[in-house]
């Protein structure tokens, strides 16, 4: 990071745009010796200033100057402006704050390894250009642009939260990060008494502000402050992947962590025990809730902040990435009361978002909806939300028993963790309630095994479960830079020409991916499945029966996303462990053989057991054999 005082304002109004004013005089656009500019309190640069005072039309002057200097001119379209302000957080352009870009009426338009394209209002401020080239370590390519468009882009601050704009609400009180902290229970803290250990020291305030702002703008789900021997490593989980934001020197490590702990209502003196806290931020990107966890480690306190949006008004199934088939099936399942609908998957797989989408779908004002959560991640108008509190022995089971006395139509239980909760959830469905909850299993069929392990009898599972949806989150390919897969790669995986692969550009931070989508596998209960589960069927048999009704696995769903060009083979392998090999249906084998495209080899399958014979037949047909069965 380059010190900002390299770009300190150099002086008087008479020196601003001096070379440009001389050129305007040479071009006959203004009169030599004119003092209007020097004596004006107006802070506009020469072209905009003289245009405002009626000397010429701004577009005429811009055209004349650009032609004389042989440089390009741009009106700065909305898309250019949006892209430009996104670049403000991209190294090395982040050496300047937005206010400094405003001071010099400059806006970055593009950056690569050797050049930075910059829109300028004054192309003849040689001194500033040399300083900027030195700071960025790259040559400048100048493009002339209207001053007001440059300022409009920078003042909008889309893509970068100005440090003075972030406000915090802690314990019900509103705080400004660049001021003192006021709390009804604490004395006022002043920056004037700051020391290296003082968490209210001004540099620490600005640093924490910048870190939080960047993480929120980048769409991070989690922010990590990882202590090291040299200081503090700051990372953010963006689209499910940990990415480095910055490094903090050792001298600021303890003040920074203390500052964050103080704002979250945690004990800054306690460094030996784990602590939890909460923080609400109001930024230009909306209100955000931070759930903070601190644990001691070898080099200091390791802090993780989960970033959440407290209010959720819309979460359509399609926005989560569900295809039309899953959307329709899930909507149909939710029409049925007296059933338990489970969402399964590991931590961070999007289970909460799916549950909240179900709640919003059901929240039409005609139902009494009550939730018990740990913690409450999103607030929903019209829904009674209760948070568990282990400190007073108020857990999921206790809360659920209380909820059932509140005349609910729909009950959401954050997680089925133990035998008692599992039993009450099943019995709640038996008494006519629609129940939504989550379970930590890898697949939909394995949820049945997990419930059995928790002590729920098979007969109760079969009569209570309405659906089980397994899910994961996968990164979506960047629309600006993804490319078609090579033909040999497509052939190897049996993929169509619509399959694409990651590349990397400035829009996706060179990752090749931007945003995430869900991978969904929905198992809907049927009469045949109920009977099989009641008869202690295993996971393989449950899946085989479910496939007859249209069920497909997470591997199948992942392959569909690759075939549609939404994500890549590599991403599915990262999320699911392996990319499913090409599957060919029996009808496809027969059709290809009929056309002569392939020669389907015949095989005689002899097996007395019907189920075993069916399994072998399916496997052999997928391997492109024509199977002749003999009992």
Coordinates of C-alpha atoms in Angstrom, one line a residue, residues 116-603:
X116 CA -4.0 1.6 -16.5
X117 CA -6.6 3.3 -18.6
X118 CA -7.8 6.4 -16.8
X119 CA -10.6 8.8 -17.6
X120 CA -9.4 12.3 -16.8
X121 CA -10.8 15.8 -16.7
X122 CA -7.4 17.4 -17.0
X123 CA -5.0 15.4 -19.4
X124 CA -2.2 17.9 -18.9
X125 CA -1.6 17.6 -15.1
X126 CA 1.8 16.0 -15.7
X127 CA 2.9 16.0 -12.0
X128 CA -0.1 14.1 -10.8
X129 CA 0.2 11.6 -13.7
X130 CA 3.8 10.9 -12.8
X131 CA 2.9 10.4 -9.2
X132 CA 0.1 8.0 -10.1
X133 CA 2.3 6.0 -12.5
X134 CA 4.9 5.6 -9.7
X135 CA 2.2 4.6 -7.2
X136 CA 0.6 2.0 -9.5
X137 CA 3.8 0.7 -11.1
X138 CA 2.1 1.0 -14.5
X139 CA 2.0 3.4 -17.4
X140 CA -1.1 5.5 -17.8
X141 CA -3.3 5.6 -20.9
X142 CA -5.4 8.8 -20.7
X143 CA -9.0 9.1 -22.0
X144 CA -10.7 12.5 -21.8
X145 CA -14.1 12.5 -20.1
X146 CA -16.7 15.1 -18.8
X147 CA -15.8 16.1 -15.3
X148 CA -19.4 15.8 -14.0
X149 CA -19.6 12.2 -15.2
X150 CA -16.3 11.3 -13.4
X151 CA -17.7 12.9 -10.2
X152 CA -21.0 11.2 -10.7
X153 CA -19.4 7.8 -10.8
X154 CA -17.1 8.5 -7.8
X155 CA -19.8 10.1 -5.7
X156 CA -22.2 7.2 -6.3
X157 CA -19.6 5.0 -4.7
X158 CA -21.1 1.9 -6.2
X159 CA -18.6 -0.9 -5.5
X160 CA -16.8 0.7 -2.6
X161 CA -18.1 1.8 0.7
X162 CA -16.6 5.1 1.7
X163 CA -15.1 4.8 5.2
X164 CA -17.2 7.7 6.6
X165 CA -20.4 6.2 5.2
X166 CA -20.4 3.0 7.4
X167 CA -22.4 3.2 10.6
X168 CA -22.8 0.6 13.3
X169 CA -25.6 -0.2 15.5
X170 CA -24.4 -1.8 18.7
X171 CA -26.7 -2.6 21.7
X172 CA -29.4 -0.5 20.2
X173 CA -27.1 2.6 19.8
X174 CA -26.0 4.0 16.4
X175 CA -22.2 4.6 16.1
X176 CA -20.0 6.2 13.5
X177 CA -16.7 4.4 13.0
X178 CA -14.8 7.6 12.7
X179 CA -16.1 8.9 16.0
X180 CA -16.4 7.8 19.6
X181 CA -18.5 4.9 20.9
X182 CA -21.6 5.8 22.9
X183 CA -23.5 3.1 24.8
X184 CA -26.1 3.5 27.5
X185 CA -24.0 1.2 29.8
X186 CA -20.5 2.4 29.0
X187 CA -18.6 5.7 29.4
X188 CA -17.7 7.7 26.3
X189 CA -14.4 6.6 24.8
X190 CA -12.3 9.3 23.1
X191 CA -9.6 8.9 20.4
X192 CA -7.5 11.6 22.1
X193 CA -6.3 9.1 24.7
X194 CA -5.6 6.3 22.2
X195 CA -2.5 4.1 22.6
X196 CA -1.2 1.2 20.6
X197 CA -3.5 -1.1 22.7
X198 CA -6.4 1.3 22.5
X199 CA -9.1 -0.2 20.2
X200 CA -10.5 3.2 19.5
X201 CA -7.3 4.6 17.9
X202 CA -8.2 6.3 14.6
X203 CA -6.1 4.1 12.4
X204 CA -7.7 1.0 13.8
X205 CA -11.2 2.5 13.3
X206 CA -10.4 3.2 9.6
X207 CA -8.8 -0.2 9.1
X208 CA -11.6 -2.2 10.5
X209 CA -14.1 -0.1 8.6
X210 CA -12.3 -0.8 5.3
X211 CA -12.0 -4.5 6.0
X212 CA -15.7 -4.8 6.7
X213 CA -16.7 -2.7 3.8
X214 CA -14.6 -4.7 1.3
X215 CA -15.9 -8.0 2.6
X216 CA -19.5 -6.9 2.3
X217 CA -19.1 -5.4 -1.2
X218 CA -17.4 -8.6 -2.4
X219 CA -20.5 -10.6 -1.2
X220 CA -18.5 -12.5 1.4
X221 CA -20.5 -14.9 3.6
X222 CA -17.8 -15.1 6.2
X223 CA -14.8 -12.9 7.3
X224 CA -11.8 -14.5 8.9
X225 CA -9.2 -12.7 11.1
X226 CA -6.5 -15.3 11.4
X227 CA -3.6 -14.5 13.8
X228 CA -0.1 -15.4 12.6
X229 CA 3.4 -14.9 14.0
X230 CA 3.8 -11.8 11.8
X231 CA 0.4 -10.2 12.4
X232 CA -3.1 -10.9 11.2
X233 CA -4.2 -12.6 7.9
X234 CA -7.6 -11.3 6.8
X235 CA -9.6 -13.6 4.5
X236 CA -13.1 -13.7 3.2
X237 CA -15.2 -16.6 2.0
X238 CA -16.5 -15.5 -1.4
X239 CA -18.7 -17.9 -3.4
X240 CA -17.7 -20.6 -1.0
X241 CA -13.9 -20.1 -1.5
X242 CA -11.5 -18.5 1.0
X243 CA -9.8 -15.4 -0.6
X244 CA -7.2 -13.2 0.9
X245 CA -8.2 -9.6 1.5
X246 CA -5.1 -8.1 3.3
X247 CA -2.5 -8.6 6.0
X248 CA -2.4 -6.6 9.2
X249 CA 1.0 -5.9 10.9
X250 CA 1.6 -7.3 14.4
X251 CA 1.4 -3.8 15.9
X252 CA -2.3 -3.5 14.9
X253 CA -3.3 -7.1 15.6
X254 CA -4.5 -6.8 19.2
X255 CA -6.1 -3.3 18.7
X256 CA -8.0 -4.5 15.7
X257 CA -9.4 -7.6 17.4
X258 CA -10.2 -5.6 20.5
X259 CA -12.0 -3.0 18.5
X260 CA -14.2 -5.6 16.9
X261 CA -14.9 -7.4 20.1
X262 CA -15.8 -4.2 21.8
X263 CA -18.4 -3.3 19.2
X264 CA -19.9 -6.8 19.4
X265 CA -20.4 -6.6 23.2
X266 CA -17.7 -9.1 24.0
X267 CA -15.2 -8.9 26.9
X268 CA -12.0 -7.5 25.4
X269 CA -10.0 -8.5 28.5
X270 CA -10.9 -12.2 28.1
X271 CA -8.5 -13.8 25.6
X272 CA -8.4 -17.3 27.0
X273 CA -12.0 -18.5 26.4
X274 CA -14.2 -18.6 23.3
X275 CA -16.7 -15.8 23.0
X276 CA -19.7 -15.0 20.8
X277 CA -21.1 -11.6 19.8
X278 CA -23.3 -9.8 17.4
X279 CA -23.0 -6.6 15.4
X280 CA -25.3 -4.7 13.1
X281 CA -23.9 -2.5 10.3
X282 CA -25.8 0.0 8.2
X283 CA -23.9 0.6 5.0
X284 CA -24.7 1.9 1.5
X285 CA -25.1 -1.8 0.6
X286 CA -27.9 -2.2 3.2
X287 CA -28.1 -3.4 6.8
X288 CA -25.9 -6.4 7.6
X289 CA -25.8 -8.5 10.8
X290 CA -22.5 -10.0 11.8
X291 CA -22.3 -13.1 14.0
X292 CA -18.9 -13.1 15.6
X293 CA -17.1 -16.1 17.1
X294 CA -13.7 -15.7 18.8
X295 CA -11.5 -18.6 20.0
X296 CA -7.9 -18.5 21.4
X297 CA -5.1 -19.9 19.3
X298 CA -1.3 -20.1 19.4
X299 CA -0.7 -16.6 18.0
X300 CA -3.8 -14.8 19.4
X301 CA -7.5 -14.8 19.0
X302 CA -9.0 -16.3 15.8
X303 CA -12.1 -14.4 14.9
X304 CA -14.8 -15.4 12.3
X305 CA -17.7 -13.2 11.4
X306 CA -20.7 -14.6 9.5
X307 CA -22.3 -11.8 7.4
X308 CA -26.0 -11.9 7.1
X309 CA -28.8 -9.7 5.8
X310 CA -31.3 -9.4 8.7
X311 CA -34.3 -8.7 6.5
X312 CA -35.4 -11.1 3.8
X313 CA -38.5 -10.2 1.8
X314 CA -38.2 -12.3 -1.3
X315 CA -36.4 -15.6 -2.0
X316 CA -38.1 -17.2 -4.9
X317 CA -37.2 -20.9 -5.6
X318 CA -35.9 -20.0 -9.0
X319 CA -33.5 -17.4 -7.6
X320 CA -31.9 -20.2 -5.5
X321 CA -31.2 -22.1 -8.7
X322 CA -34.0 -24.8 -8.6
X323 CA -35.1 -26.0 -11.9
X324 CA -38.7 -26.0 -12.9
X325 CA -39.3 -29.6 -12.0
X326 CA -37.9 -29.2 -8.5
X327 CA -39.9 -26.0 -8.0
X328 CA -43.2 -27.5 -8.9
X329 CA -42.6 -30.7 -6.9
X330 CA -41.6 -28.7 -3.8
X331 CA -44.5 -26.3 -4.1
X332 CA -46.8 -29.4 -4.3
X333 CA -45.3 -31.0 -1.3
X334 CA -45.8 -27.8 0.8
X335 CA -49.5 -28.0 0.1
X336 CA -49.7 -31.0 2.4
X337 CA -50.0 -30.6 6.1
X338 CA -49.2 -33.3 8.7
X339 CA -45.8 -33.9 7.1
X340 CA -42.1 -33.3 7.8
X341 CA -40.0 -31.8 5.0
X342 CA -36.3 -32.0 5.5
X343 CA -33.4 -30.2 3.9
X344 CA -30.1 -32.0 4.2
X345 CA -26.5 -31.1 3.5
X346 CA -23.3 -30.0 5.2
X347 CA -22.7 -26.6 6.8
X348 CA -22.7 -23.9 4.2
X349 CA -24.7 -25.7 1.6
X350 CA -27.6 -23.2 1.6
X351 CA -30.1 -25.2 3.8
X352 CA -31.2 -22.1 5.7
X353 CA -31.9 -20.2 2.4
X354 CA -34.1 -23.0 1.2
X355 CA -36.0 -23.2 4.4
X356 CA -36.6 -19.4 4.4
X357 CA -37.8 -19.6 0.7
X358 CA -40.3 -22.3 1.8
X359 CA -41.5 -20.0 4.6
X360 CA -41.9 -17.1 2.3
X361 CA -43.8 -19.3 -0.1
X362 CA -46.2 -20.3 2.7
X363 CA -46.4 -16.9 4.4
X364 CA -49.7 -15.7 2.8
X365 CA -51.3 -14.3 5.9
X366 CA -53.6 -17.3 6.3
X367 CA -51.2 -19.5 8.3
X368 CA -49.8 -19.2 11.8
X369 CA -46.0 -19.8 11.2
X370 CA -43.7 -20.2 14.1
X371 CA -39.9 -21.0 14.0
X372 CA -37.4 -22.0 16.6
X373 CA -33.8 -21.3 15.4
X374 CA -30.2 -21.1 16.5
X375 CA -29.6 -18.3 15.7
X376 CA -32.4 -16.3 13.9
X377 CA -30.6 -15.6 10.6
X378 CA -33.3 -13.6 8.8
X379 CA -36.3 -11.7 10.0
X380 CA -39.6 -12.3 8.2
X381 CA -42.6 -10.1 8.7
X382 CA -45.7 -12.0 9.9
X383 CA -43.7 -15.0 11.2
X384 CA -43.1 -15.6 15.0
X385 CA -39.4 -16.4 15.3
X386 CA -37.9 -17.8 18.6
X387 CA -34.2 -18.3 19.3
X388 CA -32.9 -21.1 21.5
X389 CA -30.9 -20.2 24.6
X390 CA -28.8 -23.1 26.0
X391 CA -27.7 -20.9 28.9
X392 CA -31.2 -21.2 30.4
X393 CA -31.7 -24.8 29.2
X394 CA -34.0 -23.7 26.4
X395 CA -33.2 -25.9 23.4
X396 CA -34.9 -27.1 20.3
X397 CA -36.9 -29.8 22.1
X398 CA -38.1 -27.4 24.8
X399 CA -39.0 -24.7 22.3
X400 CA -40.8 -27.2 20.1
X401 CA -43.0 -28.4 22.9
X402 CA -43.9 -24.8 23.7
X403 CA -44.6 -24.0 20.0
X404 CA -47.1 -26.8 19.7
X405 CA -49.2 -25.1 22.3
X406 CA -49.3 -21.9 20.2
X407 CA -51.8 -23.2 17.6
X408 CA -49.3 -23.3 14.7
X409 CA -50.0 -24.3 11.1
X410 CA -46.4 -24.4 10.1
X411 CA -43.4 -25.1 12.3
X412 CA -39.8 -24.6 11.4
X413 CA -37.1 -26.3 13.6
X414 CA -33.6 -25.0 12.8
X415 CA -32.0 -28.5 13.1
X416 CA -32.8 -32.0 14.2
X417 CA -29.8 -32.6 16.4
X418 CA -30.9 -35.3 18.9
X419 CA -33.3 -38.1 19.6
X420 CA -35.7 -36.0 21.6
X421 CA -36.0 -33.3 18.9
X422 CA -36.4 -35.9 16.2
X423 CA -39.2 -37.7 18.1
X424 CA -41.1 -34.4 18.8
X425 CA -40.7 -33.3 15.1
X426 CA -42.3 -36.6 13.9
X427 CA -45.1 -36.5 16.4
X428 CA -45.8 -32.8 15.5
X429 CA -46.5 -33.9 11.9
X430 CA -48.7 -36.7 13.2
X431 CA -50.9 -34.1 15.0
X432 CA -51.5 -32.2 11.7
X433 CA -48.6 -29.7 11.5
X434 CA -46.5 -28.9 8.5
X435 CA -42.9 -29.1 9.8
X436 CA -39.7 -27.9 8.1
X437 CA -36.3 -28.7 9.4
X438 CA -32.7 -29.6 8.5
X439 CA -30.5 -32.6 9.0
X440 CA -26.8 -33.2 8.4
X441 CA -26.5 -35.9 5.8
X442 CA -24.9 -36.2 2.4
X443 CA -27.8 -37.5 0.4
X444 CA -31.6 -37.6 0.6
X445 CA -31.9 -41.4 1.1
X446 CA -29.2 -41.3 3.9
X447 CA -31.5 -39.0 5.9
X448 CA -33.7 -42.1 6.6
X449 CA -30.7 -43.9 8.0
X450 CA -29.8 -40.9 10.2
X451 CA -33.3 -40.7 11.6
X452 CA -33.1 -44.3 12.5
X453 CA -29.8 -43.7 14.2
X454 CA -31.5 -41.0 16.3
X455 CA -34.0 -43.6 17.5
X456 CA -37.0 -42.8 15.3
X457 CA -38.7 -46.0 14.4
X458 CA -39.1 -46.8 10.7
X459 CA -42.9 -46.9 10.9
X460 CA -42.9 -43.3 12.2
X461 CA -40.5 -42.1 9.5
X462 CA -42.5 -43.6 6.7
X463 CA -45.8 -42.1 7.9
X464 CA -44.3 -38.6 8.8
X465 CA -41.8 -37.7 6.1
X466 CA -43.2 -35.7 3.1
X467 CA -40.0 -34.9 1.3
X468 CA -36.2 -34.9 1.7
X469 CA -34.1 -32.4 -0.3
X470 CA -30.3 -32.8 -0.4
X471 CA -28.4 -29.8 -1.7
X472 CA -25.0 -28.2 -2.2
X473 CA -23.8 -24.8 -3.5
X474 CA -21.7 -24.5 -6.6
X475 CA -20.1 -21.5 -8.1
X476 CA -21.5 -20.2 -11.4
X477 CA -19.3 -19.6 -14.4
X478 CA -18.5 -16.0 -15.1
X479 CA -20.7 -14.8 -18.0
X480 CA -18.1 -12.4 -19.2
X481 CA -15.2 -14.8 -19.6
X482 CA -16.3 -18.5 -19.7
X483 CA -15.4 -20.4 -22.8
X484 CA -16.6 -23.5 -24.6
X485 CA -15.1 -26.7 -23.5
X486 CA -12.6 -28.3 -25.8
X487 CA -14.2 -31.0 -28.0
X488 CA -11.9 -33.7 -26.6
X489 CA -12.9 -32.8 -23.0
X490 CA -16.6 -32.8 -23.9
X491 CA -16.2 -36.2 -25.5
X492 CA -14.4 -37.6 -22.5
X493 CA -17.3 -36.7 -20.2
X494 CA -20.0 -37.2 -22.8
X495 CA -21.1 -33.6 -22.6
X496 CA -23.0 -31.5 -25.2
X497 CA -21.6 -28.4 -27.0
X498 CA -23.3 -26.2 -24.4
X499 CA -20.8 -27.2 -21.7
X500 CA -18.4 -24.4 -20.8
X501 CA -15.2 -24.0 -18.7
X502 CA -13.8 -21.3 -16.4
X503 CA -11.3 -18.7 -17.7
X504 CA -10.9 -15.6 -15.5
X505 CA -11.3 -11.9 -16.0
X506 CA -11.5 -8.6 -14.0
X507 CA -15.2 -9.0 -13.5
X508 CA -14.8 -12.3 -11.5
X509 CA -11.5 -11.3 -9.8
X510 CA -9.7 -13.8 -12.2
X511 CA -11.4 -16.8 -10.6
X512 CA -13.6 -17.7 -13.6
X513 CA -16.7 -17.8 -11.4
X514 CA -19.2 -15.2 -10.2
X515 CA -22.1 -16.0 -7.8
X516 CA -23.4 -19.4 -6.8
X517 CA -26.3 -21.7 -7.5
X518 CA -27.9 -24.6 -5.8
X519 CA -27.6 -28.3 -6.7
X520 CA -30.8 -30.0 -5.6
X521 CA -31.9 -33.6 -5.3
X522 CA -35.5 -33.9 -4.1
X523 CA -36.9 -37.1 -2.9
X524 CA -40.7 -37.0 -2.6
X525 CA -42.4 -39.7 -0.5
X526 CA -44.7 -42.2 -2.3
X527 CA -46.8 -45.2 -1.2
X528 CA -44.1 -47.6 -2.5
X529 CA -41.4 -45.7 -0.6
X530 CA -43.4 -45.6 2.6
X531 CA -43.8 -49.4 2.4
X532 CA -40.1 -49.9 1.7
X533 CA -39.0 -47.7 4.6
X534 CA -41.5 -49.3 7.0
X535 CA -39.9 -52.6 6.0
X536 CA -36.4 -51.3 6.9
X537 CA -35.2 -50.8 3.3
X538 CA -31.6 -49.6 3.0
X539 CA -30.4 -46.4 1.2
X540 CA -29.7 -48.2 -2.1
X541 CA -33.1 -49.7 -2.2
X542 CA -34.7 -46.4 -1.3
X543 CA -32.9 -44.7 -4.1
X544 CA -33.8 -47.4 -6.6
X545 CA -37.5 -47.1 -5.8
X546 CA -37.4 -43.3 -5.8
X547 CA -35.9 -43.3 -9.3
X548 CA -39.0 -44.9 -10.6
X549 CA -40.9 -41.8 -9.6
X550 CA -38.4 -39.4 -11.2
X551 CA -35.9 -38.9 -8.4
X552 CA -32.3 -38.0 -9.4
X553 CA -29.2 -37.8 -7.2
X554 CA -26.9 -34.8 -6.5
X555 CA -24.5 -36.2 -9.1
X556 CA -27.2 -36.2 -11.7
X557 CA -28.2 -32.7 -10.8
X558 CA -24.6 -31.5 -11.0
X559 CA -24.2 -33.0 -14.4
X560 CA -27.3 -31.1 -15.6
X561 CA -25.8 -27.8 -14.5
X562 CA -22.6 -28.6 -16.5
X563 CA -24.6 -29.6 -19.6
X564 CA -26.5 -26.3 -19.4
X565 CA -23.2 -24.3 -19.2
X566 CA -24.0 -22.9 -15.7
X567 CA -21.0 -24.4 -13.9
X568 CA -17.9 -26.5 -14.8
X569 CA -16.8 -30.0 -14.4
X570 CA -14.0 -28.9 -12.1
X571 CA -16.5 -27.1 -9.8
X572 CA -18.8 -30.1 -9.6
X573 CA -15.7 -32.3 -8.7
X574 CA -14.8 -29.8 -6.0
X575 CA -18.3 -29.7 -4.5
X576 CA -19.4 -33.4 -5.0
X577 CA -16.0 -35.1 -5.0
X578 CA -16.4 -36.6 -8.5
X579 CA -18.1 -35.8 -11.7
X580 CA -20.6 -38.5 -12.6
X581 CA -19.6 -40.5 -15.7
X582 CA -21.8 -40.4 -18.8
X583 CA -25.0 -42.3 -18.3
X584 CA -26.9 -43.7 -21.3
X585 CA -30.5 -44.9 -21.0
X586 CA -31.5 -48.2 -22.5
X587 CA -33.7 -46.4 -25.1
X588 CA -30.8 -44.3 -26.2
X589 CA -28.6 -47.4 -26.6
X590 CA -31.3 -49.1 -28.7
X591 CA -31.9 -46.0 -30.8
X592 CA -28.2 -45.5 -31.5
X593 CA -27.8 -49.2 -32.4
X594 CA -30.8 -48.9 -34.8
X595 CA -29.2 -46.0 -36.6
X596 CA -25.9 -47.8 -36.7
X597 CA -24.1 -45.2 -34.6
X598 CA -23.0 -47.9 -32.2
X599 CA -23.0 -51.6 -32.1
X600 CA -24.7 -52.6 -28.9
X601 CA -23.1 -55.8 -27.6
X602 CA -25.6 -58.4 -26.3
X603 CA -25.2 -60.0 -22.9

